[in-house]
PDB file of C-alpha atoms and ligand atoms in Angstrom:
ATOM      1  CA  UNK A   1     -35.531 -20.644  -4.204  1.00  0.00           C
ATOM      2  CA  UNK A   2     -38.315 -20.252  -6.988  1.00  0.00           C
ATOM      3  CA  UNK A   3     -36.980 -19.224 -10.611  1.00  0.00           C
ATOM      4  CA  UNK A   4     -37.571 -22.121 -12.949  1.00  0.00           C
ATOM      5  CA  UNK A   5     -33.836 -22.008 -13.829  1.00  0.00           C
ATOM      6  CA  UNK A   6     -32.062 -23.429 -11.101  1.00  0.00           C
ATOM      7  CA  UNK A   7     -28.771 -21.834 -11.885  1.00  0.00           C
ATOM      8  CA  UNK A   8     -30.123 -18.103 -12.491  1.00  0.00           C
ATOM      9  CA  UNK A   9     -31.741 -19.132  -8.774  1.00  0.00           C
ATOM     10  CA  UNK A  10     -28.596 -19.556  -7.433  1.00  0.00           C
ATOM     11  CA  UNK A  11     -27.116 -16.679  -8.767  1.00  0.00           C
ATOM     12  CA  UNK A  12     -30.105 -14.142  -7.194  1.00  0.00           C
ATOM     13  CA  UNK A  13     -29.318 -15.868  -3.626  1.00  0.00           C
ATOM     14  CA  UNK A  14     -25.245 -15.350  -4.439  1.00  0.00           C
ATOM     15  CA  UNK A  15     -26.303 -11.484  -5.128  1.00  0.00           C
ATOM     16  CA  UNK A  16     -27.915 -11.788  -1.817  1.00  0.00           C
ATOM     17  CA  UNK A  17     -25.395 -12.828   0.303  1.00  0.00           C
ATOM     18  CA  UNK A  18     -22.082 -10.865  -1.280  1.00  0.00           C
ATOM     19  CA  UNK A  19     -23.938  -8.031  -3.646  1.00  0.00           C
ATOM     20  CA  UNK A  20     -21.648  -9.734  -6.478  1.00  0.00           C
ATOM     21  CA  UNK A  21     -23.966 -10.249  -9.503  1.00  0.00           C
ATOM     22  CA  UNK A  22     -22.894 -13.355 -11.457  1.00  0.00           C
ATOM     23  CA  UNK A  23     -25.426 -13.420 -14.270  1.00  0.00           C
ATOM     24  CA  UNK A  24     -22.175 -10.502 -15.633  1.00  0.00           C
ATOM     25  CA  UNK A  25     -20.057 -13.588 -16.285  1.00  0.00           C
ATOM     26  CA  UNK A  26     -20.298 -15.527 -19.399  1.00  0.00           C
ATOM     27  CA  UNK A  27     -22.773 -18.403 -18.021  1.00  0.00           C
ATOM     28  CA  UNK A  28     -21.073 -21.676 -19.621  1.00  0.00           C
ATOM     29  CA  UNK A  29     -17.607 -20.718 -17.538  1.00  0.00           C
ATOM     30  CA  UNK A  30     -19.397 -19.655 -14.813  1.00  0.00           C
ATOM     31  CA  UNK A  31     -21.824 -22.609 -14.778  1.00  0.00           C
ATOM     32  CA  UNK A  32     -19.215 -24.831 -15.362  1.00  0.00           C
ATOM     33  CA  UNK A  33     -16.878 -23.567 -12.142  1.00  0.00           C
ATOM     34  CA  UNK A  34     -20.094 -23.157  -9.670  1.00  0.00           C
ATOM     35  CA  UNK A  35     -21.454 -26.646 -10.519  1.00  0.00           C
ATOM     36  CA  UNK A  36     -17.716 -28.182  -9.758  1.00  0.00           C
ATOM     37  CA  UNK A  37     -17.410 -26.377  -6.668  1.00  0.00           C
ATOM     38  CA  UNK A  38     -20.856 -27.534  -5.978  1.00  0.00           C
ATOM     39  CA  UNK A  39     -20.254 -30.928  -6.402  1.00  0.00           C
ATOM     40  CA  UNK A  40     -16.789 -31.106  -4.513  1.00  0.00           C
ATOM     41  CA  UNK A  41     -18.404 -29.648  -1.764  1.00  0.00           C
ATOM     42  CA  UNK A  42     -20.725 -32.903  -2.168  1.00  0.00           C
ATOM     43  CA  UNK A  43     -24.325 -31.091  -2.831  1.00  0.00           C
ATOM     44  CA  UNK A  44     -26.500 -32.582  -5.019  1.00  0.00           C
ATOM     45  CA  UNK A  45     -28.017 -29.202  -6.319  1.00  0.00           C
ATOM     46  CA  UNK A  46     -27.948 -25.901  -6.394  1.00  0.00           C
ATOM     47  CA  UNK A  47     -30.431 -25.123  -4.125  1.00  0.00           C
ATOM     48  CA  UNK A  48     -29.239 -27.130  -1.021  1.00  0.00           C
ATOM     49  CA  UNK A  49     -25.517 -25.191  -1.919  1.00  0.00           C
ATOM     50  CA  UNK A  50     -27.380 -22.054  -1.686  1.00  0.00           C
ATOM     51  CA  UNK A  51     -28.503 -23.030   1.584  1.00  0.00           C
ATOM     52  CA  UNK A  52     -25.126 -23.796   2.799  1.00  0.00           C
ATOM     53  CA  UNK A  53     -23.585 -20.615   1.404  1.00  0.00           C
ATOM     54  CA  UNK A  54     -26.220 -18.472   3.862  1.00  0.00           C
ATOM     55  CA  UNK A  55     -24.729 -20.980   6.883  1.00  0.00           C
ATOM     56  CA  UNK A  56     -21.087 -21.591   6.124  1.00  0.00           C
ATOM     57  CA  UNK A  57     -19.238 -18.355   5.899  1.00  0.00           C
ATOM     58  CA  UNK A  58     -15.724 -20.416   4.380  1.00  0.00           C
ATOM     59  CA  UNK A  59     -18.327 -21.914   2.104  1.00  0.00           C
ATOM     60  CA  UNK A  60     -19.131 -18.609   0.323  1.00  0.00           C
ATOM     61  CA  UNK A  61     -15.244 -17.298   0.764  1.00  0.00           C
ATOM     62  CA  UNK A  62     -14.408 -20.313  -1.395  1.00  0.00           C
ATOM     63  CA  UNK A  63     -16.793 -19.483  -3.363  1.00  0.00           C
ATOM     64  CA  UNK A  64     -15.704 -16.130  -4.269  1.00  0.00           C
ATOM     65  CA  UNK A  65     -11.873 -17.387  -4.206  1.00  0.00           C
ATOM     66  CA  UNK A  66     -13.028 -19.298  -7.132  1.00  0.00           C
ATOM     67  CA  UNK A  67     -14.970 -16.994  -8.981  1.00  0.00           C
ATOM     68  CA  UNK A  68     -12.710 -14.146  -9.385  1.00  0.00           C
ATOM     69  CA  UNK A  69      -9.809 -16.000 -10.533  1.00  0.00           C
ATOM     70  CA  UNK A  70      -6.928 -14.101  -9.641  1.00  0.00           C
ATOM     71  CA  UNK A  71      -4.033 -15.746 -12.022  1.00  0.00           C
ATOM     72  CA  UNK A  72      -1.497 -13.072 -12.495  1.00  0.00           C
ATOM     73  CA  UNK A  73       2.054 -12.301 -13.571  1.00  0.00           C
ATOM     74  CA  UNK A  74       4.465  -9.267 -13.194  1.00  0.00           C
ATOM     75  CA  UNK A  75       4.886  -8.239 -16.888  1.00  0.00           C
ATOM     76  CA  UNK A  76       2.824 -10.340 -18.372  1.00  0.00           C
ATOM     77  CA  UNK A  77       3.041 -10.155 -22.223  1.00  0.00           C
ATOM     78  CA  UNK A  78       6.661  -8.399 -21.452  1.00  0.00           C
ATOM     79  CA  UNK A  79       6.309  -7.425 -25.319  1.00  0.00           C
ATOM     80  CA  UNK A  80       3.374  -4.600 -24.138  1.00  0.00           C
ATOM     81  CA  UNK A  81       4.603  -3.777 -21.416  1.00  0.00           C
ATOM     82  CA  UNK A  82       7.804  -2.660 -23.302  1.00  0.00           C
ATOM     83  CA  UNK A  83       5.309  -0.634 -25.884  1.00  0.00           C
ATOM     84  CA  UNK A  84       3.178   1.177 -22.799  1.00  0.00           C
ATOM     85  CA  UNK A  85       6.695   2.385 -21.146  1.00  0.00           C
ATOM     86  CA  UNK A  86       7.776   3.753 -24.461  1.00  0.00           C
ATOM     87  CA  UNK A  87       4.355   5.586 -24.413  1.00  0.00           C
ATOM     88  CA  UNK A  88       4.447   6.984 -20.967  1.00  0.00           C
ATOM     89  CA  UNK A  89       7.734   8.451 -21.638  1.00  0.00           C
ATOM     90  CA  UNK A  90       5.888  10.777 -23.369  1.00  0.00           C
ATOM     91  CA  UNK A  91       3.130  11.386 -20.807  1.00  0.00           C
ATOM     92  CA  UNK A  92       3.210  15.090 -18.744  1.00  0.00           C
ATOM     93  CA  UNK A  93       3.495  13.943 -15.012  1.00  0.00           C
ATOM     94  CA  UNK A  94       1.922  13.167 -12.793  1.00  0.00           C
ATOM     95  CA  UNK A  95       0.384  10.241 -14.596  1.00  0.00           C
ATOM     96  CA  UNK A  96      -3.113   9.157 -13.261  1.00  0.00           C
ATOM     97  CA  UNK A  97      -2.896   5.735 -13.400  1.00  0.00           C
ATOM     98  CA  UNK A  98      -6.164   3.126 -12.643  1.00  0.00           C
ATOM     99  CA  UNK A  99      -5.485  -0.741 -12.627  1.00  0.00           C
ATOM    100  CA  UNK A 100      -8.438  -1.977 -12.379  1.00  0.00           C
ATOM    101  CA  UNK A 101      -8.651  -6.069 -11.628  1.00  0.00           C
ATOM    102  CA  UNK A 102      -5.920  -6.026  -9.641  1.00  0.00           C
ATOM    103  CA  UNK A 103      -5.483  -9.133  -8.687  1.00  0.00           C
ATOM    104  CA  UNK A 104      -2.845  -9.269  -5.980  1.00  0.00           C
ATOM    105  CA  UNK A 105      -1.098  -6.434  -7.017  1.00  0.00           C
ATOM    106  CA  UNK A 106       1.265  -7.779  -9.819  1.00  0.00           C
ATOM    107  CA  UNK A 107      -0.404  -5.427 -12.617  1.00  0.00           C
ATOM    108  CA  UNK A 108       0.102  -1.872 -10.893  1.00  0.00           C
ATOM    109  CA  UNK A 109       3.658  -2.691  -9.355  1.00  0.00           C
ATOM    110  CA  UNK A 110       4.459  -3.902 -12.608  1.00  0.00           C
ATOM    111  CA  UNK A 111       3.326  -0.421 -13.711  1.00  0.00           C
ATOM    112  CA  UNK A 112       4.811   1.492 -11.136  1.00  0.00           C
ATOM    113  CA  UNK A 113       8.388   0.067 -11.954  1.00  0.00           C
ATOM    114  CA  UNK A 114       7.658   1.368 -15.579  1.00  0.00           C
ATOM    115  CA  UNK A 115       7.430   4.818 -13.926  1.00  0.00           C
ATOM    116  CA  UNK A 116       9.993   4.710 -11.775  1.00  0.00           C
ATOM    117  CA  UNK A 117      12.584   3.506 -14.295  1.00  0.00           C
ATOM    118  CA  UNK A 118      11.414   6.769 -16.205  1.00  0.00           C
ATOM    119  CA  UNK A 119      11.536   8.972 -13.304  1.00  0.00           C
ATOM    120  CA  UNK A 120       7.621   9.688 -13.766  1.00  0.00           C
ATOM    121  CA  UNK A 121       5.336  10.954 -10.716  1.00  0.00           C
ATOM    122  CA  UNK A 122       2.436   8.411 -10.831  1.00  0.00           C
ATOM    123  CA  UNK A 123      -0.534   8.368  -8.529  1.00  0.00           C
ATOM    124  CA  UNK A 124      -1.664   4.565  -9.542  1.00  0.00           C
ATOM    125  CA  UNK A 125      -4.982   3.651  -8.222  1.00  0.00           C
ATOM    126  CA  UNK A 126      -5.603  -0.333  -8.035  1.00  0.00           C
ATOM    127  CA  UNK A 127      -8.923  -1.857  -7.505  1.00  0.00           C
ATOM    128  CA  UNK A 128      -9.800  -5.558  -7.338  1.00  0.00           C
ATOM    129  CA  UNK A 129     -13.615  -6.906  -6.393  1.00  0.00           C
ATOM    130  CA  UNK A 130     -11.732  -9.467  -4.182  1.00  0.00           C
ATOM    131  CA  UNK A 131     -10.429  -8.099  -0.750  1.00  0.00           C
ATOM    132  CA  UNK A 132      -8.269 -11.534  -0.005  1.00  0.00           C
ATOM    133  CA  UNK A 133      -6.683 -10.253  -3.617  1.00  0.00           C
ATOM    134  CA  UNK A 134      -6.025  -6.771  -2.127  1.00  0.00           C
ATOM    135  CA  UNK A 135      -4.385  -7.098   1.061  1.00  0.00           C
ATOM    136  CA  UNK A 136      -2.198 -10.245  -0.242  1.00  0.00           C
ATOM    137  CA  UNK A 137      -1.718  -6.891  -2.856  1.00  0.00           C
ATOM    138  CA  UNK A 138      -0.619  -4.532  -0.100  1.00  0.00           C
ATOM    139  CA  UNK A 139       1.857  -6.936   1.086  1.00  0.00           C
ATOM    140  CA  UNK A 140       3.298  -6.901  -1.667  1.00  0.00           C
ATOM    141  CA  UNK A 141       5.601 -10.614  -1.700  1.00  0.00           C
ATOM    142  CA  UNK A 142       5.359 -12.915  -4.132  1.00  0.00           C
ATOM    143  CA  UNK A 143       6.897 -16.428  -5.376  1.00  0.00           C
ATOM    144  CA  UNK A 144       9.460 -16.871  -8.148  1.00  0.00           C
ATOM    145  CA  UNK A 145       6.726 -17.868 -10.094  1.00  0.00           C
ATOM    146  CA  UNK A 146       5.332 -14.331 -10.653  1.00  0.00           C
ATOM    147  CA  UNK A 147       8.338 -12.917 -11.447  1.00  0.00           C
ATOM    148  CA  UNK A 148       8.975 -14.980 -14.845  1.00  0.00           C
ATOM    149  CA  UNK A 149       9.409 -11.843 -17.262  1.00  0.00           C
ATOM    150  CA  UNK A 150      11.137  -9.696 -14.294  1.00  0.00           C
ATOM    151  CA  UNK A 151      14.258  -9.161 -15.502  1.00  0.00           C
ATOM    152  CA  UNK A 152      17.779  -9.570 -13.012  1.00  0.00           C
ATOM    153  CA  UNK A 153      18.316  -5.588 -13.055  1.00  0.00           C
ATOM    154  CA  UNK A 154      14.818  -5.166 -12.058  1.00  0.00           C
ATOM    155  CA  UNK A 155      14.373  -7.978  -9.535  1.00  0.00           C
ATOM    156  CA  UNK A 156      17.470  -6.157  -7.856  1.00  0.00           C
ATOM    157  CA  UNK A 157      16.664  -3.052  -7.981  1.00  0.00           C
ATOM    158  CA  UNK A 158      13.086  -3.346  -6.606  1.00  0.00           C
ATOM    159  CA  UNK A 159      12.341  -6.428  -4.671  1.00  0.00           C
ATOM    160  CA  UNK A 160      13.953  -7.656  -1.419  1.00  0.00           C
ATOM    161  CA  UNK A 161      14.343 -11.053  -0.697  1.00  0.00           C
ATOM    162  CA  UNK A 162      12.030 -12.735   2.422  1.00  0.00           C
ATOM    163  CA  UNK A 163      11.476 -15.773   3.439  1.00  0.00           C
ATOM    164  CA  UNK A 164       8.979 -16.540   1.726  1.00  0.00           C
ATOM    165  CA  UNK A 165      10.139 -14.935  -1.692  1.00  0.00           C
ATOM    166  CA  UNK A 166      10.460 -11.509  -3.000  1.00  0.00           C
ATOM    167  CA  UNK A 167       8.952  -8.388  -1.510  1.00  0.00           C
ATOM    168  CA  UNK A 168       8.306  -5.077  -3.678  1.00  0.00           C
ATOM    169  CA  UNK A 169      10.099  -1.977  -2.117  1.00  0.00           C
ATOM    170  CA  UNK A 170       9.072   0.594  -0.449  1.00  0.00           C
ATOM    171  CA  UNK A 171       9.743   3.231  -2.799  1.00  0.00           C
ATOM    172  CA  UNK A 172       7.397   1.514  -5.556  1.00  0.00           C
ATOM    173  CA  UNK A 173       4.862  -0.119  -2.849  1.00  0.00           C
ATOM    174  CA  UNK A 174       4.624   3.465  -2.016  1.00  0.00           C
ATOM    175  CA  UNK A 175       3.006   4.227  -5.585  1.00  0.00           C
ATOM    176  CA  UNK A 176      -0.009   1.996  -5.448  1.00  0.00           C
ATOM    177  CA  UNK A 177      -2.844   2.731  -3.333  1.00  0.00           C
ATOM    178  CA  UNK A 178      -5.319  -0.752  -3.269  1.00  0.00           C
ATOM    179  CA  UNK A 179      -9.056  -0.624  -2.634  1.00  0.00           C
ATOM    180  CA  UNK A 180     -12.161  -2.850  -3.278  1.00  0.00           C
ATOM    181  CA  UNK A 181     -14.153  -1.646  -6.312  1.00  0.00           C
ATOM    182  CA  UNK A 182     -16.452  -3.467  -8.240  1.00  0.00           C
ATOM    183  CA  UNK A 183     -16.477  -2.612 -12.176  1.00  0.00           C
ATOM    184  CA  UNK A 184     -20.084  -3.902 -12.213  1.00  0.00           C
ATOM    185  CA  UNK A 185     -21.537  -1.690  -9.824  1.00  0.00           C
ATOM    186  CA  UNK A 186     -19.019   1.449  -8.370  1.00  0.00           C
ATOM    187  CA  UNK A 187     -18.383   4.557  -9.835  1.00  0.00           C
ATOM    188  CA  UNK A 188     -15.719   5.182 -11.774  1.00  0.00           C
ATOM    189  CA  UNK A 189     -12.894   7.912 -11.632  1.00  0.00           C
ATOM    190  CA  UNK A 190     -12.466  10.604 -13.930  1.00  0.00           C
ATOM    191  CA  UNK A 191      -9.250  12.430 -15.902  1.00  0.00           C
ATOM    192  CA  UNK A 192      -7.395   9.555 -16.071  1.00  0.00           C
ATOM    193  CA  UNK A 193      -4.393   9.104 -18.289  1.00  0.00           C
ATOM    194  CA  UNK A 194      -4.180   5.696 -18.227  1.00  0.00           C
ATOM    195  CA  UNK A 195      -6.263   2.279 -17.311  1.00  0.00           C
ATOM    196  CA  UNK A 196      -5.170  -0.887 -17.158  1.00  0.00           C
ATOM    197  CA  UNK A 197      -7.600  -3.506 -17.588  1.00  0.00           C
ATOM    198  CA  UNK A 198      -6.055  -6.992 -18.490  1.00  0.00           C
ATOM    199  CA  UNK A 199      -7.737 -10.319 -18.770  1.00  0.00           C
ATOM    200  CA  UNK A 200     -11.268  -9.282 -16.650  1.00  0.00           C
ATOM    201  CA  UNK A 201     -13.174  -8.343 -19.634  1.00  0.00           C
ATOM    202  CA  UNK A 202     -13.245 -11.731 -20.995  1.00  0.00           C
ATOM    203  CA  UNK A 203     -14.464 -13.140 -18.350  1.00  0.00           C
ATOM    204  CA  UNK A 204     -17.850 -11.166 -19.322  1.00  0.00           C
ATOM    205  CA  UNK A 205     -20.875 -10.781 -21.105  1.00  0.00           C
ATOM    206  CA  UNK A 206     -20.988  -8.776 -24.338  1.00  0.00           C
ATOM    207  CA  UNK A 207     -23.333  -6.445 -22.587  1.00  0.00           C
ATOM    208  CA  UNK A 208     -21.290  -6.188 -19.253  1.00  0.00           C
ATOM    209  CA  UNK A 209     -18.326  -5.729 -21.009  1.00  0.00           C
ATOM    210  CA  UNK A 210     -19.621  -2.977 -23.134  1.00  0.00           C
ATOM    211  CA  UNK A 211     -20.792  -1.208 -20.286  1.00  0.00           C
ATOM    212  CA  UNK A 212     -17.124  -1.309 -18.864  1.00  0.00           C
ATOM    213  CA  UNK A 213     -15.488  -0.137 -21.907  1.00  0.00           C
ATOM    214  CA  UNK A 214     -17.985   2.847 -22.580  1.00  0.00           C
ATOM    215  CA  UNK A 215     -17.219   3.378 -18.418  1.00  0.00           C
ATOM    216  CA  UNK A 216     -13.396   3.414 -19.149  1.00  0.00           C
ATOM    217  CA  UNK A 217     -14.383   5.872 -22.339  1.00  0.00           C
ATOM    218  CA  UNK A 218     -15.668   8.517 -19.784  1.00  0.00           C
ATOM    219  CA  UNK A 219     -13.074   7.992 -17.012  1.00  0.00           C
ATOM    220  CA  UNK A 220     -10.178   8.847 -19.325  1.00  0.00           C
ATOM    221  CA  UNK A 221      -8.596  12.603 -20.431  1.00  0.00           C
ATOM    222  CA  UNK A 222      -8.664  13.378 -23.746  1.00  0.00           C
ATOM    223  CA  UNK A 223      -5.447  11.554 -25.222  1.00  0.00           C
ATOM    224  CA  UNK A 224      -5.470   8.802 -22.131  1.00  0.00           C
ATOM    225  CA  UNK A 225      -4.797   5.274 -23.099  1.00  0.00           C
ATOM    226  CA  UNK A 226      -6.785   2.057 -22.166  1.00  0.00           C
ATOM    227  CA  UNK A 227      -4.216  -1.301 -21.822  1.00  0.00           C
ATOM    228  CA  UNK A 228      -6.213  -4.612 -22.168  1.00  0.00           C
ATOM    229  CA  UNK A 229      -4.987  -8.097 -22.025  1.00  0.00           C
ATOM    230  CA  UNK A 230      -3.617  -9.786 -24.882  1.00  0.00           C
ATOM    231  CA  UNK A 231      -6.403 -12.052 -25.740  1.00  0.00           C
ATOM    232  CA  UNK A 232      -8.917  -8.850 -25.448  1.00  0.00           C
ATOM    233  CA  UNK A 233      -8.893  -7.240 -28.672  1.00  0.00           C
ATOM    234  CA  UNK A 234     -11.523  -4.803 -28.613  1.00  0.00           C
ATOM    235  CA  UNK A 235     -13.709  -4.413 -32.106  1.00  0.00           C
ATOM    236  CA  UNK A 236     -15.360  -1.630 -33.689  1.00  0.00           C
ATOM    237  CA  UNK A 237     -18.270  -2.368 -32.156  1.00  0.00           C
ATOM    238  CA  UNK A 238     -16.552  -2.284 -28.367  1.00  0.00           C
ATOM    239  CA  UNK A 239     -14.771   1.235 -28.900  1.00  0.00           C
ATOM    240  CA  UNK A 240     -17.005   3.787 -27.928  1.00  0.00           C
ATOM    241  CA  UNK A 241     -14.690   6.318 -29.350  1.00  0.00           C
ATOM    242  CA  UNK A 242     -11.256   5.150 -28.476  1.00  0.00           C
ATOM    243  CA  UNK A 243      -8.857   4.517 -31.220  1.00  0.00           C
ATOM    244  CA  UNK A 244      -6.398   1.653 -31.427  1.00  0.00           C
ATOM    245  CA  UNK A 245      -2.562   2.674 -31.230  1.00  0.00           C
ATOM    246  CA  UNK A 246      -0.686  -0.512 -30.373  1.00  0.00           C
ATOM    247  CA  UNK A 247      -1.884  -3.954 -30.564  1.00  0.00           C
ATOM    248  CA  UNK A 248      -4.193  -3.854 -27.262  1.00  0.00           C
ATOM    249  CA  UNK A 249      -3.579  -0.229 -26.131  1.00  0.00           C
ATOM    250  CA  UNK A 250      -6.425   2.223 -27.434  1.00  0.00           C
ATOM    251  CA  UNK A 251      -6.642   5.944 -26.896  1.00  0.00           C
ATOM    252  CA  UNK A 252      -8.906   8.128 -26.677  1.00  0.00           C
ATOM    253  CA  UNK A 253      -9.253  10.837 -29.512  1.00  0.00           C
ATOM    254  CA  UNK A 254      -7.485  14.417 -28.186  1.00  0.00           C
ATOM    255  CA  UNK A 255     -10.247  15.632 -30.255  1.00  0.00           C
ATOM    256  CA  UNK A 256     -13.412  13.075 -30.167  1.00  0.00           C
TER     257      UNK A 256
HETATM  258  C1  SAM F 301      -7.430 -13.106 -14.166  1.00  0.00           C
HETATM  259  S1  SAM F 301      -7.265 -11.812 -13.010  1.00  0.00           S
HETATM  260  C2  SAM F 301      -6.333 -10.651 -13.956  1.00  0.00           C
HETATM  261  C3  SAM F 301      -5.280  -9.957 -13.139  1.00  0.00           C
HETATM  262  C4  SAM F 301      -4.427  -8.936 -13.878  1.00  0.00           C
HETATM  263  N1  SAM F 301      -5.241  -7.855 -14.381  1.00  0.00           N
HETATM  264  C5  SAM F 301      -3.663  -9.572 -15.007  1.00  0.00           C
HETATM  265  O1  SAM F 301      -4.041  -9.442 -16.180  1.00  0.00           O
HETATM  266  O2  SAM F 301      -2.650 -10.234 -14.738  1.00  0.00           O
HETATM  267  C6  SAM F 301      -8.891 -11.091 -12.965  1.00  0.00           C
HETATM  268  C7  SAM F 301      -9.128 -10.199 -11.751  1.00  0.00           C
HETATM  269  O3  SAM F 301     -10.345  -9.491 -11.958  1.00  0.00           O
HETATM  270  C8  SAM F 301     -11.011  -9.373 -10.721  1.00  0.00           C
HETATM  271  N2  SAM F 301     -12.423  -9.117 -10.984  1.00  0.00           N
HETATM  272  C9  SAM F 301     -13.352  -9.959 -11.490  1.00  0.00           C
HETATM  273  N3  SAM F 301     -14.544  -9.346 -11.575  1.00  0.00           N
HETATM  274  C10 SAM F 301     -14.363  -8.076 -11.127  1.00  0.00           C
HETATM  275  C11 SAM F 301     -15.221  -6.955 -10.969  1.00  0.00           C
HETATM  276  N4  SAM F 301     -16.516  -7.032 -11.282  1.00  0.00           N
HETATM  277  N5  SAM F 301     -14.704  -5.813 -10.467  1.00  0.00           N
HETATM  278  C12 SAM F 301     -13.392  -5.726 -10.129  1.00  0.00           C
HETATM  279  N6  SAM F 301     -12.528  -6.746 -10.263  1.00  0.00           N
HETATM  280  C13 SAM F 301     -13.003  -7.918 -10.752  1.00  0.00           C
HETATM  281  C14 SAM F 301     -10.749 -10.722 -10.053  1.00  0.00           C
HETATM  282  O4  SAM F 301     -10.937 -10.654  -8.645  1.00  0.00           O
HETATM  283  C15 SAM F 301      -9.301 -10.983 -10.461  1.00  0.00           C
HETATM  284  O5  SAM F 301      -8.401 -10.505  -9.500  1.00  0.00           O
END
C-alpha cells in the first residue's frame, strides 16, 4: 500500500479485490464502519486488514455484509406506499417497474402486492450490489419482523407460513426478477415507468448521488415516477428535470 492516506489506501485495494468502489460512500460513515470492523477483527491498521482481506475470503464477505447495509421493511413508510398505489392505478399496463437496492427483496414484493391488489401487469426488475441480499431475495421468507406495516388481509392473502416465518407466494414471487447490479458502475435500463430507490442514496456522496439521480432521469418514460426513501428529499439542485408530485415521489415532465 502507498497513498499517504491510509484509508483512501485501503479503499483502492477493496476496489481491487471486489470492483466495489468505496470512496462513493460518504467517508465519515464509511470510515467509521471499516475502522470497527477493522478493529474487531483485531488489526492494528489498515494496511495489515488489507492484507488479510486478499487471504481470508469470509474476511472480505464480512466485509461487504457490512458495507451494504441491507436493513429493510415490507412497506416501509406505509403512508407512501399508500400514495404510489393510488398513482399506479392510473398507470397503462404493463408497468415497468426497477427497484433498485433491493435489499433482500422486501421493496419490490412490497411493490408487486401494490400491483396485484390493482390487477396491474408489472414486469418489476430488482437489483441489489449484494448477491447474499439477492438470493436470501429470491427465497423470498422473512421474519415477523419485516412484516410490521403488512396488514392481516395482506399477510393472508400473499404469504404462506414456514417454519421459519412467512414465505411470499408464488403468484407475486413470480413478478420480481432479482439480479446483481451496481448503481455505481452498470448500465442502466431505459422506458421505465417507475424506480424505486429508497434509503441507498444517502448513503452517498453529493457527486455519486447526483450521478444516480441524473441516471434515473434518463432511464425513465416521459411521465415515469422516481420513489425515494423518506429521509431522501431530493433539492433543486438534485432534480435533473424531474418534478416533485408527492412528498418523495418525483416525475418526470410528459413534456421536459
Ligand atoms: C438500507 S438498504 C435499503 C433497502 C430498501 N431499498 C429499503 O429502503 O428498505 C440499502 C441497499 O442498497 C444496496 N446498495 C448499496 N450500494 C449499492 C450500489 N452501489 N448498487 C446497488 N445496490 C447498492 C445495499 O446492498 C442494500 O441492500
Amino acid at each position: 500500500m502507498s497513498d499517504l492516506d491510509p484509508y483512501l489506501d485501503f479503499l483502492r485495494h477493496v476496489r481491487r479485490l471486489t470492483g466495489i468502489d468505496l470512496t462513493h460512500y460518504k467517508r465519515p460513515q464509511m470510515e467509521r464502519r471499516l475502522a470497527h470492523l477493522r478493529d474487531r477483527r483485531g488489526f492494528s491498521d489498515f494496511s495489515s486488514y488489507a492484507s488479510a482481506l486478499a487471504r481470508d475470503a469470509s474476511l472480505l464477505r464480512e466485509l461487504l455484509d457490512r458495507v451494504t447495509i441491507q436493513v429493510s421493511e415490507f412497506f416501509r413508510n406505509p403512508e407512501r406506499w399508500a400514495e404510489l398505489q393510488t398513482r399506479l392505478a392510473a398507470v397503462h399496463a404493463p408497468l415497468r417497474a426497477w427497484s433498485a437496492g433491493c435489499a433482500q427483496g422486501e421493496e419490490p414484493y412490497s411493490l408487486a402486492i401494490l400491483c396485484e391488489e390493482l390487477g396491474l401487469q408489472a414486469d418489476i426488475w430488482a437489483t441489489d450490489l449484494d448477491e447474499g441480499a439477492l438470493q436470501a431475495a429470491a427465497r423470498g421468507v422473512y421474519a415477523p419482523r419485516s412484516l410490521a406495516n403488512v396488514s392481516r388481509e395482506r399477510l393472508q392473502r400473499f404469504f404462506e407460513p414456514v417454519p421459519d416465518g412467512w414465505r411470499v407466494r408464488s403468484p407475486v414471487r413470480r413478478r420480481v426478477r432479482f439480479e446483481r447490479h451496481n448503481l455505481l458502475a452498470d448500465p442502466y435500463p431505459r422506458d421505465l415507468d417507475l424506480i424505486v430507490c429508497r434509503n441507498l442514496l444517502i448513503y452517498l456522496t453529493d457527486a455519486a448521488k447526483q450521478a444516480i439521480i441524473a441516471g434515473f432521469a434518463e432511464s425513465l418514460r416521459c411521465g415515469g415516477l422516481l420513489f425515494v426513501g423518506s429521509t431522501e428529499q431530493l433539492v433543486a439542485i438534485d432534480l435533473c428535470g424531474l418534478r416533485p408530485v408527492a412528498p418523495f415521489l418525483y416525475q418526470k415532465p410528459v413534456e421536459p
